[in-house]
N, CA and C atoms as an extended XYZ file, in Angstrom:
246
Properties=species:S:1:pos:R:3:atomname:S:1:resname:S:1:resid:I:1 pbc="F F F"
N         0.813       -1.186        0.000 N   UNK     1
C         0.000        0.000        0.000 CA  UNK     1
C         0.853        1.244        0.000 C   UNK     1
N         0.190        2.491       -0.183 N   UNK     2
C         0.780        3.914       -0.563 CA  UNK     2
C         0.497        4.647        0.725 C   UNK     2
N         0.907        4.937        1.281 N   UNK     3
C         0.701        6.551        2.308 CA  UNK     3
C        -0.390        5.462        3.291 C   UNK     3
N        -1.551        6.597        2.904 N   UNK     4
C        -2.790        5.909        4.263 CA  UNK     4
C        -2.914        4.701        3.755 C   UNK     4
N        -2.958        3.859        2.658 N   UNK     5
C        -3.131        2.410        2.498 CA  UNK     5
C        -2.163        1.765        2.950 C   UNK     5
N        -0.837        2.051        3.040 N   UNK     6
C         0.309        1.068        3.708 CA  UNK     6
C         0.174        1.463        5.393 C   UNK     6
N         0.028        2.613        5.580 N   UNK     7
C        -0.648        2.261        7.017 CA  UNK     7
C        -1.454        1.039        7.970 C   UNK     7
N        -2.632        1.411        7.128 N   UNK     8
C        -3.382        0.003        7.107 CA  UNK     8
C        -3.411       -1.026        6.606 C   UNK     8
N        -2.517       -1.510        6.113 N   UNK     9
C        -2.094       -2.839        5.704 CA  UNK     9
C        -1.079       -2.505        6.728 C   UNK     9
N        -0.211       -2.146        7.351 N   UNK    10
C         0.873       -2.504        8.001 CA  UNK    10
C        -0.190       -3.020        9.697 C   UNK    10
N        -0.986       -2.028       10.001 N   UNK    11
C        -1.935       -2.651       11.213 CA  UNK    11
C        -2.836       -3.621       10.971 C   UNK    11
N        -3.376       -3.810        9.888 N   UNK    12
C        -4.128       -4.754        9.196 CA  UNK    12
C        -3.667       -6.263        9.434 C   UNK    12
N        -2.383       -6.504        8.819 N   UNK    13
C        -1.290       -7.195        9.082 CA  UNK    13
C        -1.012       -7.454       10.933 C   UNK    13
N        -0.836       -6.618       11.311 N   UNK    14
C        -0.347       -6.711       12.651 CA  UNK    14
C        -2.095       -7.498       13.505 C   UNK    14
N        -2.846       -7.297       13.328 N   UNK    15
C        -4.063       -7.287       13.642 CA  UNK    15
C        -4.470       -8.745       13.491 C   UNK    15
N        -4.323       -9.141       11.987 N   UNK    16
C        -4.662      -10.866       11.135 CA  UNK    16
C        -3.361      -11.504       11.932 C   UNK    16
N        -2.269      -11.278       12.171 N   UNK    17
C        -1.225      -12.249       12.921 CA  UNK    17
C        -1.980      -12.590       14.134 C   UNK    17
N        -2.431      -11.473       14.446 N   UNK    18
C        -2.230      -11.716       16.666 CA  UNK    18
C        -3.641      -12.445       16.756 C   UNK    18
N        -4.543      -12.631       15.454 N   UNK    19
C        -6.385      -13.137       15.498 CA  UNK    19
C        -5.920      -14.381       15.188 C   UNK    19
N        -4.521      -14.931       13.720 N   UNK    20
C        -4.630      -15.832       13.547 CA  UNK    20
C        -3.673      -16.094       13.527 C   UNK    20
N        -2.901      -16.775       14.533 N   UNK    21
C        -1.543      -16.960       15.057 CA  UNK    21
C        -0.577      -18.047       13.659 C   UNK    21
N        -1.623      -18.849       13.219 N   UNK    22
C        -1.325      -19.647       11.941 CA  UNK    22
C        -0.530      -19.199       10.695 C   UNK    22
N        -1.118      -18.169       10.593 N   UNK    23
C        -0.575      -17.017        9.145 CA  UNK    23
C         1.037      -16.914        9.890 C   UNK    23
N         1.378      -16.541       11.096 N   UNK    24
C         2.672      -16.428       11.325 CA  UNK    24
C         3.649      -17.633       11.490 C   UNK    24
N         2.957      -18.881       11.753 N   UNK    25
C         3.418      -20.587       11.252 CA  UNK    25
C         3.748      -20.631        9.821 C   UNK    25
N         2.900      -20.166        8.727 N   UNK    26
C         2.830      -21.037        7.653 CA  UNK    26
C         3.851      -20.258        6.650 C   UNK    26
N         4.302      -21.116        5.947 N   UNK    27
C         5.687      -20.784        5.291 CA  UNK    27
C         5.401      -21.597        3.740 C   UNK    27
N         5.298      -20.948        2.743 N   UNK    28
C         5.303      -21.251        1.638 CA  UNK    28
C         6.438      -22.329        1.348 C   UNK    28
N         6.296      -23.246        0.955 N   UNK    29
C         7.397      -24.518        0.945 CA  UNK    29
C         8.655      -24.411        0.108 C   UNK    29
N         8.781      -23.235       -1.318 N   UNK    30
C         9.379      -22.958       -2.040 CA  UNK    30
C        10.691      -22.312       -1.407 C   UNK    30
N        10.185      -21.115       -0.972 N   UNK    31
C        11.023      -20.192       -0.704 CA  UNK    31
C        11.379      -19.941        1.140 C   UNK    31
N        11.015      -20.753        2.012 N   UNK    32
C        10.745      -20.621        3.381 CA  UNK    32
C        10.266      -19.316        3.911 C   UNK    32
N         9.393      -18.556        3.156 N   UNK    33
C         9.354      -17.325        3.036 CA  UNK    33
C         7.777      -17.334        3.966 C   UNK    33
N         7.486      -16.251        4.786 N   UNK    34
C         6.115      -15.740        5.289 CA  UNK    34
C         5.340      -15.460        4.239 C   UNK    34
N         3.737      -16.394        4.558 N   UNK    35
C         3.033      -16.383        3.212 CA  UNK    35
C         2.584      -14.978        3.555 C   UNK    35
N         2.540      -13.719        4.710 N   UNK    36
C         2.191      -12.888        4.138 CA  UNK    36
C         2.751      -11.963        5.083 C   UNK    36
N         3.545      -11.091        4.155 N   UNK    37
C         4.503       -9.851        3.809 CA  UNK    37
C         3.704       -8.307        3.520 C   UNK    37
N         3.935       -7.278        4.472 N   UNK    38
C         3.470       -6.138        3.628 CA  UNK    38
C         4.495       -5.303        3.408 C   UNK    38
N         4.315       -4.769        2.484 N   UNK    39
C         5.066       -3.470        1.565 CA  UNK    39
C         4.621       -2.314        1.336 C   UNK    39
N         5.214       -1.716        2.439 N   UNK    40
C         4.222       -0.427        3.004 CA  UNK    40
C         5.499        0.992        2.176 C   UNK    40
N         4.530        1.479        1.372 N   UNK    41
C         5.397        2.551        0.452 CA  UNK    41
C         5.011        4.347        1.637 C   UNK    41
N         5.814        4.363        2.425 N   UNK    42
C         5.883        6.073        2.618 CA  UNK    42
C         3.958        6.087        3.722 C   UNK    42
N         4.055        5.021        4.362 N   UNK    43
C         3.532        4.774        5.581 CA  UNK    43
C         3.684        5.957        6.541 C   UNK    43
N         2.315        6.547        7.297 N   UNK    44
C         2.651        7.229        8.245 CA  UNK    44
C         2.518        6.544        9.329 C   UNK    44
N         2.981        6.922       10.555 N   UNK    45
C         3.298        6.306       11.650 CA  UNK    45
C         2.468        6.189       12.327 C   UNK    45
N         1.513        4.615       12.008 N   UNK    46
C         0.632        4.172       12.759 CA  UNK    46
C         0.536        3.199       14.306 C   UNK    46
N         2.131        2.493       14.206 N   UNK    47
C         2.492        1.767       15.139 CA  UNK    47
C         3.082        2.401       16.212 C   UNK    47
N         3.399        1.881       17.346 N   UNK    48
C         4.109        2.198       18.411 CA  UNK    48
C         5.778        1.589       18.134 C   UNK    48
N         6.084        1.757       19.003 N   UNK    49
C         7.360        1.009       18.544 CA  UNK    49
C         7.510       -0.142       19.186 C   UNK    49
N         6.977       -0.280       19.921 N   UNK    50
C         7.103       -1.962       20.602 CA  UNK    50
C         6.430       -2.684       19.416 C   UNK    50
N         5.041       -2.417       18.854 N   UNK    51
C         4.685       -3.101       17.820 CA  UNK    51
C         5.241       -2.920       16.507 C   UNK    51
N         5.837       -1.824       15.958 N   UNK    52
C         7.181       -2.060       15.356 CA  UNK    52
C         7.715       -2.675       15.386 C   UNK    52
N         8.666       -3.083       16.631 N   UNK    53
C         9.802       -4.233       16.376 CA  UNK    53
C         8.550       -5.432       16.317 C   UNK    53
N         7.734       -5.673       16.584 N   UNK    54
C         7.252       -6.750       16.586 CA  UNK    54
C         7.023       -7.283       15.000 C   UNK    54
N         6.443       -6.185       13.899 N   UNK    55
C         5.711       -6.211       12.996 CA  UNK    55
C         6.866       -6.184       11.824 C   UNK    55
N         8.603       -6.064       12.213 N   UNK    56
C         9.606       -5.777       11.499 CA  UNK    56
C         9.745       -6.931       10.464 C   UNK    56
N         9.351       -8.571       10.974 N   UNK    57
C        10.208       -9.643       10.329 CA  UNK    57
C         9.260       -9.908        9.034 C   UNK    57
N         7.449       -8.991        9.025 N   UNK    58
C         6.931       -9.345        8.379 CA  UNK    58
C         6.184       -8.224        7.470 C   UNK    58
N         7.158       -6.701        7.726 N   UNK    59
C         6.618       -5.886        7.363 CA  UNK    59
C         7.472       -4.846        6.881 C   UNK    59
N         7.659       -4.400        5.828 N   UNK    60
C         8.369       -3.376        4.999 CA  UNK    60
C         8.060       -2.268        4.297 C   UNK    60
N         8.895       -1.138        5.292 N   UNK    61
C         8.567        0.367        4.886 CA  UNK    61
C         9.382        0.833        4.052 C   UNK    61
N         9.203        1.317        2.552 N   UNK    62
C         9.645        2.097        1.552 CA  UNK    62
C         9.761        3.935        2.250 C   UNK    62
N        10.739        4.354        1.912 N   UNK    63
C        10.415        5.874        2.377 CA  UNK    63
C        11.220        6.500        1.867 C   UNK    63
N        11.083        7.692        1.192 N   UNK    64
C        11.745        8.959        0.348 CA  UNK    64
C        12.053        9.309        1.290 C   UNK    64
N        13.655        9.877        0.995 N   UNK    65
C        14.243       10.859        1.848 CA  UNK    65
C        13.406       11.987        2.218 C   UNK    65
N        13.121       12.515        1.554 N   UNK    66
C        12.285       14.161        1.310 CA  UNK    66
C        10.913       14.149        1.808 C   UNK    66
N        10.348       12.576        1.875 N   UNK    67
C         8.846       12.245        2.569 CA  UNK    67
C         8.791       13.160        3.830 C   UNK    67
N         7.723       14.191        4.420 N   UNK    68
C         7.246       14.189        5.440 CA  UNK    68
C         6.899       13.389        6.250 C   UNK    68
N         5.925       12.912        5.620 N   UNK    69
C         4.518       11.583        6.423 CA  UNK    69
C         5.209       10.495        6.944 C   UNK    69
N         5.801        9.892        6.653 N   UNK    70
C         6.224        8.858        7.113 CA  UNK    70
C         7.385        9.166        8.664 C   UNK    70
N         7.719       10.453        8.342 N   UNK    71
C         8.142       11.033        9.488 CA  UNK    71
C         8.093       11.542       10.496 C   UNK    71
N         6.526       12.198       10.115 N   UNK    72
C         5.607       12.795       11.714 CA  UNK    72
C         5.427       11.780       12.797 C   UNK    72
N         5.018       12.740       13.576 N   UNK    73
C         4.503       11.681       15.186 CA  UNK    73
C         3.639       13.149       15.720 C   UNK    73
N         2.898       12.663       16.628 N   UNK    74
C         2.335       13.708       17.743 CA  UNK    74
C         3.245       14.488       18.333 C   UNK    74
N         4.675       13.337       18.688 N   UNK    75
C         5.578       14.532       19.075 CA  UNK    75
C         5.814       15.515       18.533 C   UNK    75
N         6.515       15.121       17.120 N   UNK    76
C         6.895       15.830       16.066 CA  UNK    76
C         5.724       17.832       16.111 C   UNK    76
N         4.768       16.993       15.872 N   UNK    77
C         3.537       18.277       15.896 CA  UNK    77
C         3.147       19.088       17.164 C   UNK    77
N         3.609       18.791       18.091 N   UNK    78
C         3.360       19.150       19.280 CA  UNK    78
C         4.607       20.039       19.031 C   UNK    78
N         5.958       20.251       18.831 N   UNK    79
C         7.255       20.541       18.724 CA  UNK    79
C         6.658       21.746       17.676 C   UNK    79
N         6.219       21.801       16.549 N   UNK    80
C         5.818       22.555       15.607 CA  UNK    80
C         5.198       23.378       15.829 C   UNK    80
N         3.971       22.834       17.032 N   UNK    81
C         3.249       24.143       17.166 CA  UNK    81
C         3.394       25.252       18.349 C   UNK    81
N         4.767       24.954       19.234 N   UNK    82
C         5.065       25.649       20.278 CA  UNK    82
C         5.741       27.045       19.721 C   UNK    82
């Protein structure tokens, strides 16, 4: 997904693991690979970071140097508007 769609596929993802513990068992026989991977393009920061590291082995953020979004936080904006 792109921006707000790789968001939600990145919690989406995090969400279908922890409901169906199976999806994080099952391994495509070819490649020993997780049958399911997201590819989150320039994601804004929907996770915490504990669920970050959690969501790392099965989840991948694309991000432009020059991206904003993927860089904000509440902190970030709280800092901006003082």
């Amino acid at each position: 997904g792109h921006s707000l769609g790789a968001g939600a596929a990145s919690v989406l993802a995090l969400i279908l693991r922890s409901r169906f513990p199976e999806l994080a068992l099952l391994q495509q026989e070819q490649t020993n690979k997780d049958v399911m991977h997201v590819y989150a393009f320039a994601p804004p920061p929907v996770l915490d970071h504990d669920a970050a590291l959690a969501a790392s082995s099965y989840c991948t953020s694309i991000v432009n140097n020059a991206d904003i979004i993927p860089r904000s936080s509440l902190a970030i904006l709280l800092v901006f508007l003082e």
